[in-house]
mmCIF file of C-alpha atoms in Angstrom:
data_model
loop_
_atom_site.group_PDB
_atom_site.id
_atom_site.type_symbol
_atom_site.label_atom_id
_atom_site.label_comp_id
_atom_site.label_asym_id
_atom_site.label_seq_id
_atom_site.Cartn_x
_atom_site.Cartn_y
_atom_site.Cartn_z
ATOM 1 C CA MET D 1 84.631 129.335 85.844
ATOM 2 C CA ASN D 2 88.262 129.632 84.745
ATOM 3 C CA VAL D 3 89.469 130.805 88.165
ATOM 4 C CA ILE D 4 91.841 129.461 90.804
ATOM 5 C CA GLU D 5 90.538 131.302 93.869
ATOM 6 C CA PHE D 6 86.929 131.411 95.004
ATOM 7 C CA HIS D 7 85.904 134.321 97.229
ATOM 8 C CA THR D 8 82.452 134.944 98.697
ATOM 9 C CA TRP D 9 80.553 137.671 100.485
ATOM 10 C CA ASN D 10 79.571 137.363 104.143
ATOM 11 C CA SER D 11 75.879 137.133 103.255
ATOM 12 C CA ARG D 12 73.609 134.963 101.172
ATOM 13 C CA ALA D 13 71.274 135.981 98.357
ATOM 14 C CA LYS D 14 68.122 135.645 100.476
ATOM 15 C CA SER D 15 69.443 138.240 102.948
ATOM 16 C CA ILE D 16 72.121 139.961 100.891
ATOM 17 C CA ASP D 17 72.421 143.119 103.016
ATOM 18 C CA LYS D 18 72.705 141.291 106.354
ATOM 19 C CA PRO D 19 75.886 139.278 106.939
ATOM 20 C CA ASP D 20 75.679 135.837 108.498
ATOM 21 C CA ARG D 21 79.372 135.734 109.382
ATOM 22 C CA MET D 22 82.163 138.031 110.533
ATOM 23 C CA VAL D 23 85.772 137.323 109.525
ATOM 24 C CA PHE D 24 89.032 138.276 111.217
ATOM 25 C CA ASP D 25 91.930 137.747 108.810
ATOM 26 C CA LEU D 26 95.176 137.298 110.759
ATOM 27 C CA ASP D 27 97.764 138.626 108.348
ATOM 28 C CA PRO D 28 101.374 138.433 109.606
ATOM 29 C CA GLY D 29 103.835 141.143 108.691
ATOM 30 C CA GLU D 30 107.408 140.613 107.561
ATOM 31 C CA GLY D 31 109.457 138.840 110.218
ATOM 32 C CA THR D 32 106.479 137.594 112.241
ATOM 33 C CA PRO D 33 107.159 134.024 113.425
ATOM 34 C CA TRP D 34 104.467 131.410 112.822
ATOM 35 C CA GLN D 35 104.184 130.833 116.569
ATOM 36 C CA HIS D 36 102.955 134.441 116.920
ATOM 37 C CA VAL D 37 100.249 133.761 114.330
ATOM 38 C CA GLN D 38 99.105 130.722 116.324
ATOM 39 C CA GLU D 39 99.124 132.714 119.576
ATOM 40 C CA ALA D 40 97.250 135.556 117.886
ATOM 41 C CA ALA D 41 94.487 133.176 116.833
ATOM 42 C CA MET D 42 94.130 131.993 120.429
ATOM 43 C CA LEU D 43 94.060 135.593 121.702
ATOM 44 C CA VAL D 44 91.383 136.586 119.188
ATOM 45 C CA ARG D 45 89.362 133.532 120.180
ATOM 46 C CA ALA D 46 89.752 134.355 123.887
ATOM 47 C CA LEU D 47 88.542 137.945 123.348
ATOM 48 C CA LEU D 48 85.572 136.809 121.272
ATOM 49 C CA GLU D 49 84.624 134.240 123.906
ATOM 50 C CA GLU D 50 84.835 136.954 126.585
ATOM 51 C CA LEU D 51 82.375 138.894 124.445
ATOM 52 C CA GLY D 52 80.098 135.828 124.320
ATOM 53 C CA LEU D 53 80.858 134.838 120.720
ATOM 54 C CA ASP D 54 81.850 131.397 119.450
ATOM 55 C CA CYS D 55 84.230 131.281 116.513
ATOM 56 C CA TRP D 56 85.776 128.776 114.118
ATOM 57 C CA LEU D 57 89.190 128.549 112.498
ATOM 58 C CA LYS D 58 90.516 127.931 109.021
ATOM 59 C CA THR D 59 93.820 128.335 107.255
ATOM 60 C CA THR D 60 93.931 130.976 104.539
ATOM 61 C CA GLY D 61 95.985 128.930 102.114
ATOM 62 C CA GLY D 62 98.481 131.792 102.334
ATOM 63 C CA LYS D 63 100.444 133.257 105.247
ATOM 64 C CA GLY D 64 97.766 133.495 107.907
ATOM 65 C CA LEU D 65 94.565 132.256 109.476
ATOM 66 C CA HIS D 66 90.882 133.198 109.382
ATOM 67 C CA VAL D 67 88.840 133.367 112.578
ATOM 68 C CA VAL D 68 85.180 133.182 111.546
ATOM 69 C CA VAL D 69 82.168 134.115 113.669
ATOM 70 C CA PRO D 70 78.755 132.848 112.497
ATOM 71 C CA LEU D 71 75.944 135.379 112.924
ATOM 72 C CA THR D 72 72.198 135.446 112.767
ATOM 73 C CA PRO D 73 71.644 137.844 109.836
ATOM 74 C CA ARG D 74 70.035 140.754 111.674
ATOM 75 C CA LEU D 75 72.498 143.660 111.491
ATOM 76 C CA ASP D 76 73.632 145.364 108.303
ATOM 77 C CA TYR D 77 77.169 145.373 106.968
ATOM 78 C CA GLU D 78 77.995 148.756 108.451
ATOM 79 C CA ALA D 79 77.168 147.631 112.001
ATOM 80 C CA VAL D 80 79.123 144.365 111.666
ATOM 81 C CA LYS D 81 82.124 146.149 110.124
ATOM 82 C CA ASN D 82 82.115 148.802 112.867
ATOM 83 C CA PHE D 83 82.000 146.140 115.572
ATOM 84 C CA SER D 84 84.796 144.118 113.991
ATOM 85 C CA GLN D 85 86.879 147.303 113.738
ATOM 86 C CA ALA D 86 86.300 147.996 117.436
ATOM 87 C CA VAL D 87 87.481 144.446 118.258
ATOM 88 C CA VAL D 88 90.659 144.925 116.209
ATOM 89 C CA GLN D 89 91.348 148.333 117.767
ATOM 90 C CA HIS D 90 90.877 146.833 121.230
ATOM 91 C CA LEU D 91 93.400 144.093 120.419
ATOM 92 C CA ALA D 92 95.935 146.598 119.064
ATOM 93 C CA LYS D 93 95.515 148.864 122.094
ATOM 94 C CA THR D 94 95.670 146.020 124.621
ATOM 95 C CA ILE D 95 98.590 144.071 123.060
ATOM 96 C CA PRO D 96 100.468 146.578 120.853
ATOM 97 C CA SER D 97 103.580 144.382 120.780
ATOM 98 C CA ARG D 98 101.671 141.787 118.727
ATOM 99 C CA PHE D 99 98.757 143.477 116.944
ATOM 100 C CA VAL D 100 98.263 146.457 114.669
ATOM 101 C CA ALA D 101 94.953 147.848 113.478
ATOM 102 C CA LYS D 102 96.379 149.798 110.537
ATOM 103 C CA SER D 103 97.139 148.127 107.222
ATOM 104 C CA GLY D 104 100.298 148.615 105.225
ATOM 105 C CA PRO D 105 103.547 146.612 105.283
ATOM 106 C CA ARG D 106 105.505 149.253 107.264
ATOM 107 C CA ASN D 107 102.967 149.207 110.099
ATOM 108 C CA ARG D 108 103.159 145.483 110.767
ATOM 109 C CA VAL D 109 106.809 144.450 110.672
ATOM 110 C CA GLY D 110 107.064 141.656 113.229
ATOM 111 C CA LYS D 111 103.368 142.032 114.118
ATOM 112 C CA LEU D 112 99.970 140.899 112.921
ATOM 113 C CA PHE D 113 97.475 143.042 111.099
ATOM 114 C CA VAL D 114 94.024 141.773 111.988
ATOM 115 C CA ASP D 115 92.118 142.614 108.844
ATOM 116 C CA ASN D 116 88.508 143.468 109.587
ATOM 117 C CA LEU D 117 87.951 145.020 106.148
ATOM 118 C CA ARG D 118 86.601 141.636 105.008
ATOM 119 C CA ASN D 119 83.402 142.618 106.840
ATOM 120 C CA GLY D 120 82.459 145.545 104.631
ATOM 121 C CA HIS D 121 79.662 145.502 102.066
ATOM 122 C CA GLY D 122 80.912 143.838 98.893
ATOM 123 C CA ALA D 123 84.147 142.621 100.510
ATOM 124 C CA THR D 124 85.039 138.970 100.045
ATOM 125 C CA THR D 125 87.067 136.238 101.708
ATOM 126 C CA ALA D 126 88.659 133.144 100.198
ATOM 127 C CA THR D 127 86.254 130.267 100.744
ATOM 128 C CA ALA D 128 87.050 127.072 102.564
ATOM 129 C CA PHE D 129 88.699 124.530 100.233
ATOM 130 C CA SER D 130 89.671 127.218 97.728
ATOM 131 C CA ALA D 131 93.149 126.996 96.262
ATOM 132 C CA ARG D 132 95.154 130.220 96.434
ATOM 133 C CA SER D 133 96.915 131.703 93.457
ATOM 134 C CA ARG D 134 100.421 131.733 94.992
ATOM 135 C CA PRO D 135 103.513 129.571 94.829
ATOM 136 C CA GLY D 136 102.632 126.074 96.053
ATOM 137 C CA LEU D 137 98.865 126.575 95.544
ATOM 138 C CA GLY D 138 97.925 126.493 99.236
ATOM 139 C CA VAL D 139 94.359 125.545 100.140
ATOM 140 C CA SER D 140 92.158 127.305 102.673
ATOM 141 C CA MET D 141 91.191 124.520 105.076
ATOM 142 C CA PRO D 142 88.612 124.485 107.907
ATOM 143 C CA ILE D 143 90.172 122.979 111.039
ATOM 144 C CA ARG D 144 89.394 122.290 114.686
ATOM 145 C CA TRP D 145 90.907 124.617 117.268
ATOM 146 C CA GLU D 146 92.742 121.587 118.668
ATOM 147 C CA GLN D 147 94.689 121.333 115.390
ATOM 148 C CA LEU D 148 96.137 124.815 115.736
ATOM 149 C CA ARG D 149 99.163 123.636 117.707
ATOM 150 C CA GLU D 150 100.133 121.164 114.968
ATOM 151 C CA LEU D 151 99.929 123.662 112.101
ATOM 152 C CA LYS D 152 103.161 124.631 110.386
ATOM 153 C CA SER D 153 101.728 127.437 108.217
ATOM 154 C CA GLY D 154 98.580 128.920 106.726
ATOM 155 C CA ALA D 155 99.394 127.014 103.551
ATOM 156 C CA GLN D 156 99.956 123.640 105.223
ATOM 157 C CA TRP D 157 97.664 121.940 102.727
ATOM 158 C CA THR D 158 98.195 122.410 99.008
ATOM 159 C CA VAL D 159 96.326 121.188 95.945
ATOM 160 C CA ALA D 160 98.830 118.313 95.853
ATOM 161 C CA ILE D 161 97.890 116.941 99.308
ATOM 162 C CA ALA D 162 94.535 118.446 100.348
ATOM 163 C CA ARG D 163 92.403 115.742 98.765
ATOM 164 C CA GLU D 164 94.347 112.947 100.459
ATOM 165 C CA TYR D 165 94.138 114.749 103.814
ATOM 166 C CA LEU D 166 90.368 115.192 103.449
ATOM 167 C CA SER D 167 89.843 111.563 102.472
ATOM 168 C CA PHE D 168 90.960 110.516 105.975
ATOM 169 C CA GLN D 169 88.745 112.984 107.841
ATOM 170 C CA ARG D 170 85.707 111.410 109.463
ATOM 171 C CA GLU D 171 84.114 114.496 111.045
ATOM 172 C CA ASP D 172 83.408 118.010 109.851
ATOM 173 C CA PRO D 173 85.470 120.318 112.100
ATOM 174 C CA TRP D 174 82.841 122.996 111.503
ATOM 175 C CA ALA D 175 79.745 120.813 112.066
ATOM 176 C CA ASP D 176 78.471 123.021 114.894
ATOM 177 C CA TYR D 177 79.169 126.205 112.912
ATOM 178 C CA TRP D 178 76.179 125.593 110.667
ATOM 179 C CA ARG D 179 73.836 125.265 113.651
ATOM 180 C CA LYS D 180 75.175 128.233 115.644
ATOM 181 C CA ARG D 181 72.927 131.274 115.975
ATOM 182 C CA GLN D 182 74.328 134.342 117.707
ATOM 183 C CA THR D 183 73.935 138.089 117.498
ATOM 184 C CA LEU D 184 76.300 140.953 118.268
ATOM 185 C CA THR D 185 74.014 142.981 120.537
ATOM 186 C CA ALA D 186 75.342 141.748 123.892
ATOM 187 C CA ALA D 187 78.905 141.544 122.553
ATOM 188 C CA MET D 188 78.738 145.211 121.525
ATOM 189 C CA ARG D 189 77.743 146.190 125.060
ATOM 190 C CA ARG D 190 80.504 144.073 126.610
ATOM 191 C CA LEU D 191 83.170 145.517 124.292
ATOM 192 C CA ALA D 192 82.014 149.082 124.951
ATOM 193 C CA ALA D 193 82.220 148.442 128.702
ATOM 194 C CA ALA D 194 85.724 146.947 128.380
ATOM 195 C CA ALA D 195 86.945 149.833 126.210
ATOM 196 C CA GLY D 196 85.305 152.525 128.332
#
């Protein structure tokens, strides 16, 4: 296909207007230490679990991490995007020293922008195992939550070492992801109650 990066929508062809995943892209601003990115991933996971949602983790192959929530494809893109925006705004309001909900480099110096714009219709996210078109050619890698502590960066694996790393893996860290069915209905109510 003559490309380096592969990006996909959050829905499949058979149900193109109804996403089957929701993505939170943890994008660190200038001067944000890696430890804050790791802590941010844990905080996002904790909030999602409080809302009754399971989530999975992958490196971006760049500076940050992706927290991915599998969904039963029932709601349209607008509803999923609005919910993800409400989650991000809740994070920024609750922990303003770490999170910002507004994009732009000036807004996130020393903080993390949690990008929910990946959840809009037609928006895409770098796929798992995709190389990234940046210095070092980092690879977006699905990982277990238990690996988060050991990570050194969002580009820990590169095209030079990813294949060797994968050859020693015996289990799919996302095995349960493919079997998980969950909707946002109850989570929406819980978030509204927490925000109200």
